[in-house]
Coordinates of C-alpha atoms in Angstrom, one line a residue:
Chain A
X460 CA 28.6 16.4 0.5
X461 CA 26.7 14.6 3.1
X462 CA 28.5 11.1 4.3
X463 CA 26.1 9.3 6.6
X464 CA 27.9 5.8 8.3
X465 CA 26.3 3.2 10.0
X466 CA 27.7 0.7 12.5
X467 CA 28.4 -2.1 12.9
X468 CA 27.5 -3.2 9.9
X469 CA 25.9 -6.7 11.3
X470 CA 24.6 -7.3 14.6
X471 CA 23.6 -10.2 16.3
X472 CA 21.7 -10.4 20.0
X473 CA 19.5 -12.9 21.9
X474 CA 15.8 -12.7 21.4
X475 CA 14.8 -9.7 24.6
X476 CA 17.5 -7.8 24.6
X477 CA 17.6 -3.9 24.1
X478 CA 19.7 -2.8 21.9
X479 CA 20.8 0.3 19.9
X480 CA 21.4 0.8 16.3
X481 CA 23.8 3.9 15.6
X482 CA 23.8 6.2 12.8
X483 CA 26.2 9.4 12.0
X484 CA 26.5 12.1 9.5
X485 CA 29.2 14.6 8.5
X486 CA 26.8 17.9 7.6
X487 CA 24.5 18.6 10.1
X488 CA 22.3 20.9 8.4
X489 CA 19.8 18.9 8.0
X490 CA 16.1 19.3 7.6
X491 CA 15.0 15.7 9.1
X492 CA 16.2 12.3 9.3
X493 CA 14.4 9.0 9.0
X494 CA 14.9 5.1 9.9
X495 CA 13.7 2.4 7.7
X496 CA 13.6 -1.0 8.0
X497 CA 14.5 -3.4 5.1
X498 CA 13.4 -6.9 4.4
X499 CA 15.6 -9.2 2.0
X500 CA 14.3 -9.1 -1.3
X501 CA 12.0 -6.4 -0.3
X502 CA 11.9 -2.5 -0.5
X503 CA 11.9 -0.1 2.5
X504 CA 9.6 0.3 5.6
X505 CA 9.5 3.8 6.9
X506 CA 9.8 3.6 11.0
X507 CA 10.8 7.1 12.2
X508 CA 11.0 10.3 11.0
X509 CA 12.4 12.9 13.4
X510 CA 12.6 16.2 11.7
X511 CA 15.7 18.5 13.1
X512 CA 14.0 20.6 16.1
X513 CA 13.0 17.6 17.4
X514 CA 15.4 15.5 19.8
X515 CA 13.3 12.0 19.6
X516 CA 10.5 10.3 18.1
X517 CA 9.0 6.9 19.6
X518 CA 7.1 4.4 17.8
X519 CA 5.8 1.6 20.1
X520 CA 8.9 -0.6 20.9
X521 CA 11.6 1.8 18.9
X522 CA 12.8 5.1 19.8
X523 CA 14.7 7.2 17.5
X524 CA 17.1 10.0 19.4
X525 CA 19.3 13.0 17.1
X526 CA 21.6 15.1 18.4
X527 CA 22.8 17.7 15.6
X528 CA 25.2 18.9 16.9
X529 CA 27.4 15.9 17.1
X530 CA 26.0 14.4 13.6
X531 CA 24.3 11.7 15.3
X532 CA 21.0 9.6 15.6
X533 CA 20.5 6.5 17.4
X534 CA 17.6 3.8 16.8
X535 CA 16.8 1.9 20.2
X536 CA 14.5 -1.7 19.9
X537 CA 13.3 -2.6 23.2
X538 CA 12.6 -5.9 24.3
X539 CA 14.0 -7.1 20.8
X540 CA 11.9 -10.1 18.7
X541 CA 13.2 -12.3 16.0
X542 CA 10.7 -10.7 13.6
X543 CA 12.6 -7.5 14.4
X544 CA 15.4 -9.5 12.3
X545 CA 16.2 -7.0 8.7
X546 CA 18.3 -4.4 7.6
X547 CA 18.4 -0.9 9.6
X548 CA 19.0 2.0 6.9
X549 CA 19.0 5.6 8.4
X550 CA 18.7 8.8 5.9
X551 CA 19.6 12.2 6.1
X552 CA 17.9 15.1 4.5
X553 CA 19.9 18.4 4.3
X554 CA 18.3 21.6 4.3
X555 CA 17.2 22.9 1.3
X556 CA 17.8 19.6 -0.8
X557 CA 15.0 17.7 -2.0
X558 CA 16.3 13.7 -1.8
X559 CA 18.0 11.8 1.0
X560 CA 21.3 10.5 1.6
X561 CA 21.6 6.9 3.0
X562 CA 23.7 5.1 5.0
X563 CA 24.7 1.5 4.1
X564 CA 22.6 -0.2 6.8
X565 CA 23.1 -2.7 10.1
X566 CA 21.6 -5.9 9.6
X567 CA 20.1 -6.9 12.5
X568 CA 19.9 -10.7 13.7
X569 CA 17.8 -11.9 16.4
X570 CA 18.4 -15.5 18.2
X571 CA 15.5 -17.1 19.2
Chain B
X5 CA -4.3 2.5 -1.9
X6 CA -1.7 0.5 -2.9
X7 CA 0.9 3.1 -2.3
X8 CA 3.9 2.9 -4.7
X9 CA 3.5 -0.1 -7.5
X10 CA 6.7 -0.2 -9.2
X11 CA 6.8 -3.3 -12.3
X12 CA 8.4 -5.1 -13.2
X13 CA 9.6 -7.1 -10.3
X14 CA 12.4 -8.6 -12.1
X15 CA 14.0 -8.2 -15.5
X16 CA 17.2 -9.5 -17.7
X17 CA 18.6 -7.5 -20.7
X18 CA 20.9 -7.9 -22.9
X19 CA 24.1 -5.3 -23.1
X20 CA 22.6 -2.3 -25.4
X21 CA 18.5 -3.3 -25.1
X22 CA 16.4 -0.5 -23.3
X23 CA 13.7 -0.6 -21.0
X24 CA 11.4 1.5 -18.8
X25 CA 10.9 0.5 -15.2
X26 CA 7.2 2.0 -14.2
X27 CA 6.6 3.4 -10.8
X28 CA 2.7 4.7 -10.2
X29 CA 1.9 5.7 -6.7
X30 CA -2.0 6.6 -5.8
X31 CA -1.3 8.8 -2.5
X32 CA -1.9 12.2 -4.9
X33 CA 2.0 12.8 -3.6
X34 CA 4.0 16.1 -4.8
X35 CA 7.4 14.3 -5.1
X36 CA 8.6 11.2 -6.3
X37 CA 12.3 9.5 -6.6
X38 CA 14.2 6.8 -8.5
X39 CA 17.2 5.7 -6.3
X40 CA 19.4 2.3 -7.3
X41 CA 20.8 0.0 -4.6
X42 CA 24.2 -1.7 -5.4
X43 CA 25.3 -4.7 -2.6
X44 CA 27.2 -3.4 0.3
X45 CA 26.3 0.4 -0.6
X46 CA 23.5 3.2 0.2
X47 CA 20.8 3.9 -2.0
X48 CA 21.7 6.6 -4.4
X49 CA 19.7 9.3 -6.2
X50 CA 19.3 8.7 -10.0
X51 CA 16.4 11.4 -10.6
X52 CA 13.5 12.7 -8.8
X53 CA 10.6 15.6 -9.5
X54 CA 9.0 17.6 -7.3
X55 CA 5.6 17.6 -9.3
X56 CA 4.3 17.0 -12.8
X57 CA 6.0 18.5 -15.7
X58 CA 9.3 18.7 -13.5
X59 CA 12.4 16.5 -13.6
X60 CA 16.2 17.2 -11.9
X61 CA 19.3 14.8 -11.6
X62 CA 20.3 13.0 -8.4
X63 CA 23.7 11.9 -7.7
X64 CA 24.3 9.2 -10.3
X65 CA 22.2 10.3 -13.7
X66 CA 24.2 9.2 -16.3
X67 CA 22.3 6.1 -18.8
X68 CA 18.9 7.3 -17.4
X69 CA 16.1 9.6 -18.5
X70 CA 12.7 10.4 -16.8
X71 CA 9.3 11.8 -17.6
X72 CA 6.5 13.0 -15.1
X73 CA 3.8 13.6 -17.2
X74 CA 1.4 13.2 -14.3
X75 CA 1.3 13.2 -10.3
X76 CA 0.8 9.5 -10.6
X77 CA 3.4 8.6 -13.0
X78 CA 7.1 8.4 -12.7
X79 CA 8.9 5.8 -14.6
X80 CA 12.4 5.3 -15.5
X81 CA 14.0 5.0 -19.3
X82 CA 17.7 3.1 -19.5
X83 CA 18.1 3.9 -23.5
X84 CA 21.1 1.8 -23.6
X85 CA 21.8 -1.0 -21.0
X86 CA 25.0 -1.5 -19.9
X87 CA 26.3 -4.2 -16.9
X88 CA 27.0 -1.2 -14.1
X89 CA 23.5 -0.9 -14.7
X90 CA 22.8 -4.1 -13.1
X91 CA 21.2 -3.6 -9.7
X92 CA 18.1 -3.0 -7.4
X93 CA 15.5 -0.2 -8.7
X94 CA 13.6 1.8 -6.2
X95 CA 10.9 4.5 -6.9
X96 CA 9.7 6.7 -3.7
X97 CA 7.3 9.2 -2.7
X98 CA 6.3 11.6 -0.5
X99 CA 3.6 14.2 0.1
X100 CA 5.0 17.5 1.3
X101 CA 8.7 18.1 3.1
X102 CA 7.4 17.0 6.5
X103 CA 6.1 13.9 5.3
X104 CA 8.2 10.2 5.0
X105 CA 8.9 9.0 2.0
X106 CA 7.6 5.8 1.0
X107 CA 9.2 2.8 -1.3
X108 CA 8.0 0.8 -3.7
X109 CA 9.1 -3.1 -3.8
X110 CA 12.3 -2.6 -6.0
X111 CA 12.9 -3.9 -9.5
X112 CA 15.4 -6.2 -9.5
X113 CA 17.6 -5.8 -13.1
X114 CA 20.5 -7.3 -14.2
X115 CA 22.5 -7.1 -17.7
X116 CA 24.2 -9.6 -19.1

């Protein structure tokens, strides 16, 4: 079964500064893998969506990295915003299956 | 297009009522997905289909039936309510296996 982990769980930096979210899973045959953004109360944002020939994806500030081999993905936030504040979720789609598995998040604070 | 409209927003039952939590999305998508969100955990799969007229189980099926009687249409039957029923509802879709998949708002159920 596929185990995706995110951490740290919470994260707290000062309004500018770059910073990385990290995200790992234990089966890495996977067809793609995607990073969403969550609001409270609210459902989920798609950001990225790197599928698994593909070593990164970039999205105007965020840049989305996956190395397969070693079960990992990494979201980076340049120049980091307090609206950037919310809940990181990365998801993991294995080969041949149809759904995603989720990790539990990094919820993201930025200090004005 | 509104993308995925799930209703309602919010609902209480009482310990044995049932319900059906709608989830419509107007993007002429393939597949669609029911996950539920529990605090401090990762979305898991309750059912999804991969067109109209066909259903499979996700990870956590048990107290839940589906229908997808059209490419629109997706919702979600709990037949008998129970309190580990109580959490966050989300219905997704996505075009084609290369696409993202997108989230509706989330219904937001709790039984008492």
């Amino acid at each position: 079964k596929q185990e995706v982990t995110q951490i740290p769980a919470a994260l707290s930096v000062p309004e500018g500064e770059n910073l990385v979210l990290n995200c790992s899973f234990t089966d890495s045959a996977i067809y793609n893998l995607q990073w969403f953004r969550q609001d409270p109360g609210k459902g989920l944002t798609s950001l990225l969506l790197i599928q698994s020939s593909q070593r990164e994806q970039t999205s105007g500030r965020l840049n989305a990295s996956l190395d397969k081999s070693s079960g990992r993905s990494t979201l980076y936030i340049a120049a980091s915003q307090p609206g950037d504040s919310a809940t990181y979720l990365c998801a993991v789609r294995r080969t041949g299956a149809n759904n995603l598995f989720f990790g539990t998040g990094t919820r993201l604070t930025v200090i004005p | 297009n509104a993308g995925v409209t799930q209703t309602p927003k919010f609902r209480i039952l009482k310990i044995g009522q049932s319900m059906t939590l709608q989830c419509t999305q107007d993007m002429n998508h393939n597949y669609m997905y029911w996950y539920r969100q529990d605090p401090g955990m990762g979305l898991k799969l309750i059912y999804y289909s991969v067109g109209a007229g066909i259903t499979d189980k996700g990870e956590v099926p048990n107290g839940y039936n589906v229908s997808r009687s059209t490419t629109e249409d997706f919702p979600l039957r709990l037949e008998l309510a129970a309190p580990s029923q109580t959490s966050v509802y989300f219905c997704a879709s996505r075009l084609d296996s290369n696409q993202p998949q997108h989230f509706g708002d989330g219904t937001r159920l709790s039984i008492l």
